[in-house]
Amino acid sequence: MNTYGRQPVTFERGAGAWLWDTQNNKYLDAFSGVAVCGLGHAHPAVTAAICQQAGRLVHTSNHFGIALQEELGAQLTRIAGMDKVFFGNSGAEANEAAIKIARLHGHRRGIATPTIIVAENSFHGRTLATLTATGNRKIQAGFEPLVQGFVRVPYNDLEAMRTVARNSANIVAVLVEPVQGEGGVHIPADDYLAGVRALCDEHGWLMMLDEIQTGMGRTGRWFAYQHTNAIPDVITVAKALGNGVPIGACLARGEAAEMLQPGSHGSTFGGNPLACAAALAVITTIEQEKLVARAAALGERLLSGLNHALRDCKHVTAIRGKGLMIGVELNRPCAALIHTARARGLLINVTAERVIRLLPPLTLSDAEADLIIEGVAAVVRDFANSETAGAA
Ligand SMILES: *Cc1c(COP(=O)(O)O)cnc(C)c1O
């Protein structure tokens, strides 16, 4: 179906941060398939894990024990600081599980119409519940009636959350991104998550973080919440977990980890041996190659490089980032930049109409990081010059 506005290019193979199209043109990938290929393309450890497991066993279903799922569960809960995990196949499914946990938590407390606080400008997925949680009318339009049980507040605004707490007895949870991705790489104040945690403690709400884009080392910690002292009750993970093999996970600790019981939730494919083998290889590789710390260092390099290269460009209104999640905001819509960058052999993304979003692989070399800085600075300067010329 005609669901995507695709760019006119098709890739045939990849290696690390590089992709080759069907004409054998080479591109530096600063998008990683929407933050999915954190280890770059065709990482040998992941490739070997997939090939080996495909030759042994791909799927048996959750009617039986799955050793690799248990092993991945142990690794993932360890790095995430959580107690238990449910495996699905995508980000939206991970969030669906979180939403169901919040509702069970509410009903257990005697709240018949449990309501979850979500943020403006957020993105949580495209299923009916997750598009309702998403703070973007374009994503909801045409799909009404939306799902009940969500109330929206501005992002990074604790006072708005306090007001909701005063006015509604039905709140059971908060679901926010620790850094908003699709919404334009918005980083909240340093004390925001701690403030959310305090409100959740005060009112008995579950603190649920959508770490689908921020997780797996992208921001310079395994999970973005680990930059703070606030420990959530639930986190959702997907994108980079399988480096391209579909897998999602909803992790929880304490009481929240005990809500789902046999019969209350499930997935046919979720946590199958193939996906778990890939994800285990991802975790092992990130640890062996010390890529979490590397993401933090690369992020610094890209931020300071971009700040320097674009310091006198008056079209740039902000450059912000956390690890390898970087946004360059312009003062006007700039979606055309993805095409001028691609023509130079650089793949970038523009989100929220005027924010260049960079999500390069954690395996980037310093030289590749510098190529991204050069490329982005060049296309932004050209764009600024042509816009100025056009206006004059
Ligand atoms: C991508 C994304 C999702 C949705 O994941 P899918 O795998 O496309 O369902 C949800 N939340 C955030 C923050 C995302 O970046």
mmCIF file of C-alpha atoms and ligand atoms in Angstrom:
data_model
loop_
_atom_site.group_PDB
_atom_site.id
_atom_site.type_symbol
_atom_site.label_atom_id
_atom_site.label_comp_id
_atom_site.label_asym_id
_atom_site.label_seq_id
_atom_site.Cartn_x
_atom_site.Cartn_y
_atom_site.Cartn_z
ATOM 1 C CA MET A 1 0.000 0.000 0.000
ATOM 2 C CA ASN A 2 1.064 3.567 -0.509
ATOM 3 C CA THR A 3 2.131 4.155 3.100
ATOM 4 C CA TYR A 4 5.516 5.827 2.605
ATOM 5 C CA GLY A 5 6.930 8.843 0.829
ATOM 6 C CA ARG A 6 10.108 7.055 -0.183
ATOM 7 C CA GLN A 7 13.330 8.615 -1.411
ATOM 8 C CA PRO A 8 14.271 7.522 -4.936
ATOM 9 C CA VAL A 9 17.148 5.253 -3.977
ATOM 10 C CA THR A 10 17.447 1.523 -3.262
ATOM 11 C CA PHE A 11 20.310 0.006 -1.306
ATOM 12 C CA GLU A 12 21.821 -3.329 -2.100
ATOM 13 C CA ARG A 13 24.451 -3.855 0.572
ATOM 14 C CA GLY A 14 25.993 -2.219 3.595
ATOM 15 C CA ALA A 15 29.073 -2.391 5.781
ATOM 16 C CA GLY A 16 29.473 -0.400 8.984
ATOM 17 C CA ALA A 17 28.298 3.169 8.459
ATOM 18 C CA TRP A 18 28.236 2.776 4.656
ATOM 19 C CA LEU A 19 25.549 1.771 2.161
ATOM 20 C CA TRP A 20 25.796 1.051 -1.571
ATOM 21 C CA ASP A 21 22.859 1.600 -3.927
ATOM 22 C CA THR A 22 21.886 -0.430 -6.993
ATOM 23 C CA GLN A 23 24.168 1.808 -9.128
ATOM 24 C CA ASN A 24 27.023 1.104 -6.736
ATOM 25 C CA ASN A 25 27.049 4.678 -5.393
ATOM 26 C CA LYS A 26 28.318 4.876 -1.820
ATOM 27 C CA TYR A 27 26.583 6.716 1.062
ATOM 28 C CA LEU A 28 27.581 7.509 4.636
ATOM 29 C CA ASP A 29 24.590 6.587 6.787
ATOM 30 C CA ALA A 30 23.864 9.101 9.572
ATOM 31 C CA PHE A 31 20.320 7.763 9.997
ATOM 32 C CA SER A 32 20.879 4.037 10.682
ATOM 33 C CA GLY A 33 17.444 3.024 9.427
ATOM 34 C CA VAL A 34 15.803 5.231 12.104
ATOM 35 C CA ALA A 35 18.257 4.443 14.924
ATOM 36 C CA VAL A 36 17.936 0.705 14.306
ATOM 37 C CA CYS A 37 21.372 -0.306 13.029
ATOM 38 C CA GLY A 38 23.316 0.950 16.043
ATOM 39 C CA LEU A 39 26.182 -1.404 15.203
ATOM 40 C CA GLY A 40 26.157 -0.315 11.577
ATOM 41 C CA HIS A 41 25.201 -2.511 8.647
ATOM 42 C CA ALA A 42 26.086 -6.193 8.444
ATOM 43 C CA HIS A 43 28.060 -6.229 11.689
ATOM 44 C CA PRO A 44 29.961 -9.562 11.531
ATOM 45 C CA ALA A 45 28.987 -10.621 15.085
ATOM 46 C CA VAL A 46 25.279 -10.081 14.413
ATOM 47 C CA THR A 47 25.498 -11.675 10.965
ATOM 48 C CA ALA A 48 27.177 -14.758 12.435
ATOM 49 C CA ALA A 49 24.593 -15.031 15.220
ATOM 50 C CA ILE A 50 21.708 -14.786 12.736
ATOM 51 C CA CYS A 51 23.235 -17.314 10.319
ATOM 52 C CA GLN A 52 24.094 -19.813 13.032
ATOM 53 C CA GLN A 53 20.699 -19.604 14.695
ATOM 54 C CA ALA A 54 18.830 -19.762 11.364
ATOM 55 C CA GLY A 55 20.522 -23.085 10.701
ATOM 56 C CA ARG A 56 19.588 -24.440 14.132
ATOM 57 C CA LEU A 57 16.110 -23.241 15.118
ATOM 58 C CA VAL A 58 14.055 -20.163 14.188
ATOM 59 C CA HIS A 59 10.710 -20.537 15.954
ATOM 60 C CA THR A 60 8.848 -22.842 18.301
ATOM 61 C CA SER A 61 6.336 -20.401 19.925
ATOM 62 C CA ASN A 62 5.876 -19.378 23.532
ATOM 63 C CA HIS A 63 4.018 -22.607 24.258
ATOM 64 C CA PHE A 64 7.475 -23.973 25.060
ATOM 65 C CA GLY A 65 10.612 -22.917 26.861
ATOM 66 C CA ILE A 66 13.035 -20.770 24.833
ATOM 67 C CA ALA A 67 16.561 -20.799 26.253
ATOM 68 C CA LEU A 68 17.796 -17.828 24.205
ATOM 69 C CA GLN A 69 14.806 -15.759 25.349
ATOM 70 C CA GLU A 70 15.670 -16.496 28.968
ATOM 71 C CA GLU A 71 19.301 -15.609 28.339
ATOM 72 C CA LEU A 72 18.352 -12.354 26.602
ATOM 73 C CA GLY A 73 15.888 -11.579 29.382
ATOM 74 C CA ALA A 74 18.662 -11.939 31.949
ATOM 75 C CA GLN A 75 21.058 -9.704 29.976
ATOM 76 C CA LEU A 76 18.466 -7.060 29.153
ATOM 77 C CA THR A 77 17.092 -6.746 32.681
ATOM 78 C CA ARG A 78 20.683 -6.478 33.947
ATOM 79 C CA ILE A 79 21.659 -3.579 31.662
ATOM 80 C CA ALA A 80 18.274 -1.874 32.076
ATOM 81 C CA GLY A 81 18.082 -2.234 35.876
ATOM 82 C CA MET A 82 14.680 -3.928 35.597
ATOM 83 C CA ASP A 83 13.277 -7.187 37.014
ATOM 84 C CA LYS A 84 11.317 -8.768 34.163
ATOM 85 C CA VAL A 85 10.639 -8.457 30.463
ATOM 86 C CA PHE A 86 7.951 -9.212 27.882
ATOM 87 C CA PHE A 87 9.120 -9.655 24.292
ATOM 88 C CA GLY A 88 7.209 -8.496 21.216
ATOM 89 C CA ASN A 89 8.319 -7.633 17.705
ATOM 90 C CA SER A 90 8.257 -3.844 17.480
ATOM 91 C CA GLY A 91 8.209 -0.603 19.385
ATOM 92 C CA ALA A 92 4.469 -0.135 19.152
ATOM 93 C CA GLU A 93 3.922 -3.609 20.638
ATOM 94 C CA ALA A 94 6.291 -2.841 23.488
ATOM 95 C CA ASN A 95 4.271 0.290 24.252
ATOM 96 C CA GLU A 96 0.997 -1.647 23.986
ATOM 97 C CA ALA A 97 2.302 -3.960 26.707
ATOM 98 C CA ALA A 98 3.224 -0.951 28.862
ATOM 99 C CA ILE A 99 -0.234 0.563 28.381
ATOM 100 C CA LYS A 100 -1.868 -2.753 29.356
ATOM 101 C CA ILE A 101 0.337 -2.929 32.479
ATOM 102 C CA ALA A 102 -0.753 0.604 33.433
ATOM 103 C CA ARG A 103 -4.412 -0.342 33.050
ATOM 104 C CA LEU A 104 -4.031 -3.484 35.154
ATOM 105 C CA HIS A 105 -2.256 -1.380 37.773
ATOM 106 C CA GLY A 106 -5.225 1.023 37.758
ATOM 107 C CA HIS A 107 -7.900 -1.652 38.012
ATOM 108 C CA ARG A 108 -6.022 -3.285 40.860
ATOM 109 C CA ARG A 109 -6.265 0.064 42.668
ATOM 110 C CA GLY A 110 -10.015 0.212 42.027
ATOM 111 C CA ILE A 111 -9.870 2.788 39.230
ATOM 112 C CA ALA A 112 -12.483 1.816 36.634
ATOM 113 C CA THR A 113 -11.295 4.257 33.934
ATOM 114 C CA PRO A 114 -7.502 4.317 34.276
ATOM 115 C CA THR A 115 -5.857 7.239 32.509
ATOM 116 C CA ILE A 116 -2.254 7.678 31.371
ATOM 117 C CA ILE A 117 -0.502 11.054 31.153
ATOM 118 C CA VAL A 118 1.298 11.509 27.812
ATOM 119 C CA ALA A 119 3.144 14.472 26.298
ATOM 120 C CA GLU A 120 2.617 16.875 23.442
ATOM 121 C CA ASN A 121 4.942 16.319 20.499
ATOM 122 C CA SER A 122 5.542 12.691 21.496
ATOM 123 C CA PHE A 123 5.752 9.627 19.278
ATOM 124 C CA HIS A 124 4.792 6.184 20.568
ATOM 125 C CA GLY A 125 3.788 4.203 17.473
ATOM 126 C CA ARG A 126 1.027 3.585 14.937
ATOM 127 C CA THR A 127 -1.322 1.048 16.533
ATOM 128 C CA LEU A 128 -4.615 2.499 17.758
ATOM 129 C CA ALA A 129 -3.549 2.839 21.407
ATOM 130 C CA THR A 130 -0.047 4.082 20.612
ATOM 131 C CA LEU A 131 -1.198 6.597 17.994
ATOM 132 C CA THR A 132 -3.633 7.882 20.614
ATOM 133 C CA ALA A 133 -0.716 8.251 23.040
ATOM 134 C CA THR A 134 1.251 10.029 20.292
ATOM 135 C CA GLY A 135 1.130 13.826 20.498
ATOM 136 C CA ASN A 136 0.780 14.565 16.792
ATOM 137 C CA ARG A 137 -2.591 15.196 15.164
ATOM 138 C CA LYS A 138 -1.304 14.187 11.721
ATOM 139 C CA ILE A 139 -0.690 10.661 13.005
ATOM 140 C CA GLN A 140 -4.195 10.441 14.511
ATOM 141 C CA ALA A 141 -6.223 12.129 11.770
ATOM 142 C CA GLY A 142 -8.692 9.819 10.067
ATOM 143 C CA PHE A 143 -8.396 7.054 12.652
ATOM 144 C CA GLU A 144 -11.000 8.276 15.126
ATOM 145 C CA PRO A 145 -12.505 7.118 17.406
ATOM 146 C CA LEU A 146 -9.266 7.181 19.381
ATOM 147 C CA VAL A 147 -8.666 4.997 22.421
ATOM 148 C CA GLN A 148 -9.876 6.361 25.753
ATOM 149 C CA GLY A 149 -7.744 6.818 28.833
ATOM 150 C CA PHE A 150 -5.035 9.318 27.870
ATOM 151 C CA VAL A 151 -4.541 12.915 28.978
ATOM 152 C CA ARG A 152 -1.944 15.158 27.368
ATOM 153 C CA VAL A 153 0.398 17.709 28.912
ATOM 154 C CA PRO A 154 3.223 19.814 27.444
ATOM 155 C CA TYR A 155 6.590 18.002 27.482
ATOM 156 C CA ASN A 156 9.122 19.075 30.088
ATOM 157 C CA ASP A 157 6.402 20.732 32.180
ATOM 158 C CA LEU A 158 6.029 19.285 35.690
ATOM 159 C CA GLU A 159 3.573 21.974 36.743
ATOM 160 C CA ALA A 160 1.153 20.787 34.032
ATOM 161 C CA MET A 161 1.436 17.252 35.422
ATOM 162 C CA ARG A 162 0.709 18.539 38.932
ATOM 163 C CA THR A 163 -2.396 20.286 37.631
ATOM 164 C CA VAL A 164 -3.633 17.054 36.047
ATOM 165 C CA ALA A 165 -2.961 15.260 39.334
ATOM 166 C CA ARG A 166 -5.132 17.793 41.183
ATOM 167 C CA ASN A 167 -7.986 17.549 38.675
ATOM 168 C CA SER A 168 -8.212 13.826 38.019
ATOM 169 C CA ALA A 169 -8.432 10.853 40.355
ATOM 170 C CA ASN A 170 -8.088 8.412 37.440
ATOM 171 C CA ILE A 171 -4.403 8.831 36.626
ATOM 172 C CA VAL A 172 -2.447 5.587 36.881
ATOM 173 C CA ALA A 173 0.767 6.230 34.948
ATOM 174 C CA VAL A 174 2.958 8.632 32.999
ATOM 175 C CA LEU A 175 4.365 7.595 29.598
ATOM 176 C CA VAL A 176 7.046 9.879 28.115
ATOM 177 C CA GLU A 177 10.222 9.682 26.052
ATOM 178 C CA PRO A 178 13.379 10.627 28.004
ATOM 179 C CA VAL A 179 14.441 12.538 24.868
ATOM 180 C CA GLN A 180 11.787 13.175 22.223
ATOM 181 C CA GLY A 181 12.981 11.755 18.915
ATOM 182 C CA GLU A 182 10.416 12.131 16.115
ATOM 183 C CA GLY A 183 9.202 15.313 17.827
ATOM 184 C CA GLY A 184 12.509 17.036 17.012
ATOM 185 C CA VAL A 185 15.224 15.817 19.414
ATOM 186 C CA HIS A 186 13.925 17.630 22.482
ATOM 187 C CA ILE A 187 15.957 17.148 25.639
ATOM 188 C CA PRO A 188 14.083 17.947 28.857
ATOM 189 C CA ALA A 189 15.547 19.851 31.811
ATOM 190 C CA ASP A 190 18.034 17.838 33.879
ATOM 191 C CA ASP A 191 15.554 17.497 36.752
ATOM 192 C CA TYR A 192 12.527 16.546 34.620
ATOM 193 C CA LEU A 193 12.660 12.769 35.012
ATOM 194 C CA ALA A 194 13.366 13.071 38.745
ATOM 195 C CA GLY A 195 10.330 15.358 38.961
ATOM 196 C CA VAL A 196 8.193 12.807 37.100
ATOM 197 C CA ARG A 197 9.481 10.104 39.463
ATOM 198 C CA ALA A 198 8.561 12.187 42.524
ATOM 199 C CA LEU A 199 5.032 12.802 41.195
ATOM 200 C CA CYS A 200 4.599 9.094 40.423
ATOM 201 C CA ASP A 201 5.724 8.192 43.959
ATOM 202 C CA GLU A 202 3.451 10.761 45.518
ATOM 203 C CA HIS A 203 0.349 9.558 43.619
ATOM 204 C CA GLY A 204 1.018 5.836 43.151
ATOM 205 C CA TRP A 205 1.427 6.173 39.368
ATOM 206 C CA LEU A 206 3.723 4.030 37.245
ATOM 207 C CA MET A 207 6.608 5.917 35.664
ATOM 208 C CA MET A 208 6.895 4.489 32.146
ATOM 209 C CA LEU A 209 9.631 5.602 29.743
ATOM 210 C CA ASP A 210 9.552 5.005 26.003
ATOM 211 C CA GLU A 211 13.249 4.255 25.361
ATOM 212 C CA ILE A 212 12.558 2.752 21.942
ATOM 213 C CA GLN A 213 14.737 5.326 20.193
ATOM 214 C CA THR A 214 16.972 6.379 23.095
ATOM 215 C CA GLY A 215 17.844 2.883 24.348
ATOM 216 C CA MET A 216 20.710 0.480 23.643
ATOM 217 C CA GLY A 217 23.493 2.993 24.181
ATOM 218 C CA ARG A 218 22.354 5.658 21.752
ATOM 219 C CA THR A 219 22.476 8.581 24.195
ATOM 220 C CA GLY A 220 25.760 7.572 25.835
ATOM 221 C CA ARG A 221 24.203 5.386 28.528
ATOM 222 C CA TRP A 222 22.593 2.002 28.007
ATOM 223 C CA PHE A 223 19.263 3.761 28.591
ATOM 224 C CA ALA A 224 18.706 7.506 28.669
ATOM 225 C CA TYR A 225 17.134 7.424 32.126
ATOM 226 C CA GLN A 226 20.550 6.330 33.440
ATOM 227 C CA HIS A 227 21.784 9.915 32.955
ATOM 228 C CA THR A 228 19.539 10.712 35.964
ATOM 229 C CA ASN A 229 18.835 9.347 39.457
ATOM 230 C CA ALA A 230 15.243 8.508 38.572
ATOM 231 C CA ILE A 231 14.497 4.825 38.052
ATOM 232 C CA PRO A 232 11.292 4.177 36.082
ATOM 233 C CA ASP A 233 8.868 1.314 36.751
ATOM 234 C CA VAL A 234 8.516 0.384 33.077
ATOM 235 C CA ILE A 235 10.683 0.983 30.020
ATOM 236 C CA THR A 236 10.056 0.026 26.407
ATOM 237 C CA VAL A 237 12.836 -0.886 23.997
ATOM 238 C CA ALA A 238 12.919 -1.865 20.319
ATOM 239 C CA LYS A 239 14.697 -0.175 17.406
ATOM 240 C CA ALA A 240 18.401 -0.958 18.017
ATOM 241 C CA LEU A 241 17.766 -4.072 20.111
ATOM 242 C CA GLY A 242 18.126 -6.480 17.172
ATOM 243 C CA ASN A 243 20.232 -4.239 14.883
ATOM 244 C CA GLY A 244 17.547 -4.714 12.221
ATOM 245 C CA VAL A 245 16.031 -8.050 13.197
ATOM 246 C CA PRO A 246 12.549 -7.125 14.481
ATOM 247 C CA ILE A 247 12.259 -7.352 18.272
ATOM 248 C CA GLY A 248 10.722 -5.187 20.968
ATOM 249 C CA ALA A 249 10.641 -5.468 24.730
ATOM 250 C CA CYS A 250 8.656 -4.079 27.638
ATOM 251 C CA LEU A 251 10.714 -4.181 30.834
ATOM 252 C CA ALA A 252 9.412 -3.583 34.343
ATOM 253 C CA ARG A 253 10.435 -3.774 37.955
ATOM 254 C CA GLY A 254 8.659 -4.277 41.276
ATOM 255 C CA GLU A 255 4.879 -4.601 41.215
ATOM 256 C CA ALA A 256 4.694 -3.465 37.599
ATOM 257 C CA ALA A 257 6.645 -6.586 36.614
ATOM 258 C CA GLU A 258 3.953 -8.833 38.137
ATOM 259 C CA MET A 259 0.878 -7.390 36.392
ATOM 260 C CA LEU A 260 0.863 -9.587 33.289
ATOM 261 C CA GLN A 261 0.059 -13.202 34.051
ATOM 262 C CA PRO A 262 -0.548 -16.287 31.875
ATOM 263 C CA GLY A 263 -3.490 -15.549 29.590
ATOM 264 C CA SER A 264 -3.381 -11.760 29.989
ATOM 265 C CA HIS A 265 -0.918 -10.992 27.191
ATOM 266 C CA GLY A 266 1.113 -12.731 24.515
ATOM 267 C CA SER A 267 2.711 -12.758 21.085
ATOM 268 C CA THR A 268 3.178 -15.537 18.545
ATOM 269 C CA PHE A 269 6.577 -14.381 17.283
ATOM 270 C CA GLY A 270 7.714 -12.478 20.380
ATOM 271 C CA GLY A 271 11.086 -13.530 21.758
ATOM 272 C CA ASN A 272 11.724 -16.231 19.153
ATOM 273 C CA PRO A 273 15.188 -17.831 19.028
ATOM 274 C CA LEU A 274 16.306 -15.967 15.895
ATOM 275 C CA ALA A 275 15.479 -12.478 17.187
ATOM 276 C CA CYS A 276 16.921 -13.284 20.623
ATOM 277 C CA ALA A 277 20.176 -14.572 19.131
ATOM 278 C CA ALA A 278 20.551 -11.308 17.203
ATOM 279 C CA ALA A 279 19.796 -9.177 20.290
ATOM 280 C CA LEU A 280 22.218 -11.166 22.431
ATOM 281 C CA ALA A 281 24.935 -10.550 19.832
ATOM 282 C CA VAL A 282 24.073 -6.839 19.923
ATOM 283 C CA ILE A 283 24.460 -6.617 23.719
ATOM 284 C CA THR A 284 27.688 -8.645 23.714
ATOM 285 C CA THR A 285 29.177 -6.506 20.938
ATOM 286 C CA ILE A 286 28.230 -3.194 22.585
ATOM 287 C CA GLU A 287 29.942 -4.395 25.792
ATOM 288 C CA GLN A 288 33.024 -5.844 24.095
ATOM 289 C CA GLU A 289 33.582 -2.777 21.919
ATOM 290 C CA LYS A 290 32.690 -0.388 24.796
ATOM 291 C CA LEU A 291 30.234 1.366 22.501
ATOM 292 C CA VAL A 292 28.131 3.057 25.188
ATOM 293 C CA ALA A 293 31.048 5.254 26.266
ATOM 294 C CA ARG A 294 32.019 5.590 22.604
ATOM 295 C CA ALA A 295 28.532 6.935 21.766
ATOM 296 C CA ALA A 296 28.980 9.605 24.435
ATOM 297 C CA ALA A 297 32.418 10.615 23.092
ATOM 298 C CA LEU A 298 31.233 10.608 19.467
ATOM 299 C CA GLY A 299 28.241 12.692 20.460
ATOM 300 C CA GLU A 300 30.530 15.322 21.996
ATOM 301 C CA ARG A 301 32.667 15.347 18.874
ATOM 302 C CA LEU A 302 29.657 15.779 16.577
ATOM 303 C CA LEU A 303 28.050 18.464 18.764
ATOM 304 C CA SER A 304 31.163 20.587 19.116
ATOM 305 C CA GLY A 305 32.074 20.044 15.440
ATOM 306 C CA LEU A 306 28.605 21.089 14.266
ATOM 307 C CA ASN A 307 28.553 24.057 16.638
ATOM 308 C CA HIS A 308 31.875 25.206 15.257
ATOM 309 C CA ALA A 309 31.069 24.595 11.583
ATOM 310 C CA LEU A 310 27.673 26.313 11.788
ATOM 311 C CA ARG A 311 28.585 29.046 14.300
ATOM 312 C CA ASP A 312 27.839 31.942 11.936
ATOM 313 C CA CYS A 313 24.893 30.403 10.094
ATOM 314 C CA LYS A 314 21.936 32.537 11.031
ATOM 315 C CA HIS A 315 19.370 29.999 9.771
ATOM 316 C CA VAL A 316 20.403 27.624 12.574
ATOM 317 C CA THR A 317 18.414 28.337 15.734
ATOM 318 C CA ALA A 318 19.637 25.438 17.911
ATOM 319 C CA ILE A 319 22.015 22.502 17.917
ATOM 320 C CA ARG A 320 21.234 19.952 20.613
ATOM 321 C CA GLY A 321 22.074 16.375 21.354
ATOM 322 C CA LYS A 322 22.527 13.600 23.823
ATOM 323 C CA GLY A 323 25.115 11.081 22.690
ATOM 324 C CA LEU A 324 24.372 10.071 19.118
ATOM 325 C CA MET A 325 20.908 11.581 19.027
ATOM 326 C CA ILE A 326 21.492 14.996 17.518
ATOM 327 C CA GLY A 327 19.174 17.723 16.243
ATOM 328 C CA VAL A 328 20.069 20.805 14.238
ATOM 329 C CA GLU A 329 17.075 23.117 14.196
ATOM 330 C CA LEU A 330 16.610 25.661 11.396
ATOM 331 C CA ASN A 331 14.363 28.685 11.362
ATOM 332 C CA ARG A 332 12.338 27.332 8.419
ATOM 333 C CA PRO A 333 11.133 24.025 6.931
ATOM 334 C CA CYS A 334 14.117 22.172 5.502
ATOM 335 C CA ALA A 335 12.932 18.705 4.415
ATOM 336 C CA ALA A 336 14.672 19.316 1.049
ATOM 337 C CA LEU A 337 18.007 18.904 2.843
ATOM 338 C CA ILE A 338 17.651 15.113 2.869
ATOM 339 C CA HIS A 339 17.927 15.237 -0.944
ATOM 340 C CA THR A 340 20.868 17.633 -1.178
ATOM 341 C CA ALA A 341 22.678 15.598 1.471
ATOM 342 C CA ARG A 342 21.949 12.345 -0.348
ATOM 343 C CA ALA A 343 23.270 13.837 -3.597
ATOM 344 C CA ARG A 344 26.548 14.362 -1.693
ATOM 345 C CA GLY A 345 26.519 10.777 -0.449
ATOM 346 C CA LEU A 346 25.211 11.474 3.071
ATOM 347 C CA LEU A 347 21.990 10.084 4.560
ATOM 348 C CA ILE A 348 20.318 12.328 7.142
ATOM 349 C CA ASN A 349 16.777 12.796 8.380
ATOM 350 C CA VAL A 350 14.601 15.856 8.875
ATOM 351 C CA THR A 351 11.844 15.600 11.474
ATOM 352 C CA ALA A 352 9.267 18.054 12.834
ATOM 353 C CA GLU A 353 9.685 19.955 9.515
ATOM 354 C CA ARG A 354 12.788 21.920 10.442
ATOM 355 C CA VAL A 355 15.007 19.739 12.602
ATOM 356 C CA ILE A 356 17.862 17.831 10.968
ATOM 357 C CA ARG A 357 18.092 14.616 12.958
ATOM 358 C CA LEU A 358 21.309 12.609 13.059
ATOM 359 C CA LEU A 359 21.265 9.041 14.394
ATOM 360 C CA PRO A 360 24.541 7.532 13.165
ATOM 361 C CA PRO A 361 25.794 4.100 14.231
ATOM 362 C CA LEU A 362 27.730 3.767 17.504
ATOM 363 C CA THR A 363 30.559 2.124 15.547
ATOM 364 C CA LEU A 364 31.417 5.325 13.678
ATOM 365 C CA SER A 365 35.115 6.243 13.374
ATOM 366 C CA ASP A 366 36.321 9.757 14.211
ATOM 367 C CA ALA A 367 36.976 10.335 10.508
ATOM 368 C CA GLU A 368 33.431 9.273 9.623
ATOM 369 C CA ALA A 369 32.041 11.573 12.324
ATOM 370 C CA ASP A 370 34.022 14.445 10.777
ATOM 371 C CA LEU A 371 32.627 13.593 7.335
ATOM 372 C CA ILE A 372 29.106 13.897 8.767
ATOM 373 C CA ILE A 373 29.953 17.294 10.288
ATOM 374 C CA GLU A 374 31.407 18.524 6.979
ATOM 375 C CA GLY A 375 28.492 17.202 4.942
ATOM 376 C CA VAL A 376 25.776 18.599 7.206
ATOM 377 C CA ALA A 377 27.519 21.981 7.485
ATOM 378 C CA ALA A 378 27.920 22.165 3.688
ATOM 379 C CA VAL A 379 24.285 21.419 2.858
ATOM 380 C CA VAL A 380 22.996 23.750 5.585
ATOM 381 C CA ARG A 381 25.237 26.591 4.360
ATOM 382 C CA ASP A 382 24.171 26.027 0.729
ATOM 383 C CA PHE A 383 20.546 25.975 1.852
ATOM 384 C CA ALA A 384 20.984 29.209 3.813
ATOM 385 C CA ASN A 385 22.736 30.924 0.888
ATOM 386 C CA SER A 386 20.143 29.880 -1.696
ATOM 387 C CA GLU A 387 17.281 30.899 0.606
ATOM 388 C CA THR A 388 18.894 34.302 1.176
ATOM 389 C CA ALA A 389 19.470 34.714 -2.560
ATOM 390 C CA GLY A 390 15.871 33.675 -3.235
ATOM 391 C CA ALA A 391 14.542 36.246 -0.788
ATOM 392 C CA ALA A 392 16.730 39.035 -2.243
HETATM 393 C C1 LIG B 1 10.054 4.189 16.499
HETATM 394 C C2 LIG B 1 9.404 4.517 17.778
HETATM 395 C C3 LIG B 1 8.237 3.854 18.201
HETATM 396 C C4 LIG B 1 7.505 2.845 17.350
HETATM 397 O O1 LIG B 1 8.271 1.726 17.028
HETATM 398 P P1 LIG B 1 7.776 0.737 15.853
HETATM 399 O O2 LIG B 1 8.771 -0.377 15.893
HETATM 400 O O3 LIG B 1 7.786 1.512 14.574
HETATM 401 O O4 LIG B 1 6.412 0.279 16.214
HETATM 402 C C5 LIG B 1 7.727 4.178 19.447
HETATM 403 N N1 LIG B 1 8.311 5.103 20.230
HETATM 404 C C6 LIG B 1 9.428 5.751 19.853
HETATM 405 C C7 LIG B 1 10.035 6.761 20.779
HETATM 406 C C8 LIG B 1 10.004 5.502 18.606
HETATM 407 O O5 LIG B 1 11.082 6.180 18.228
#
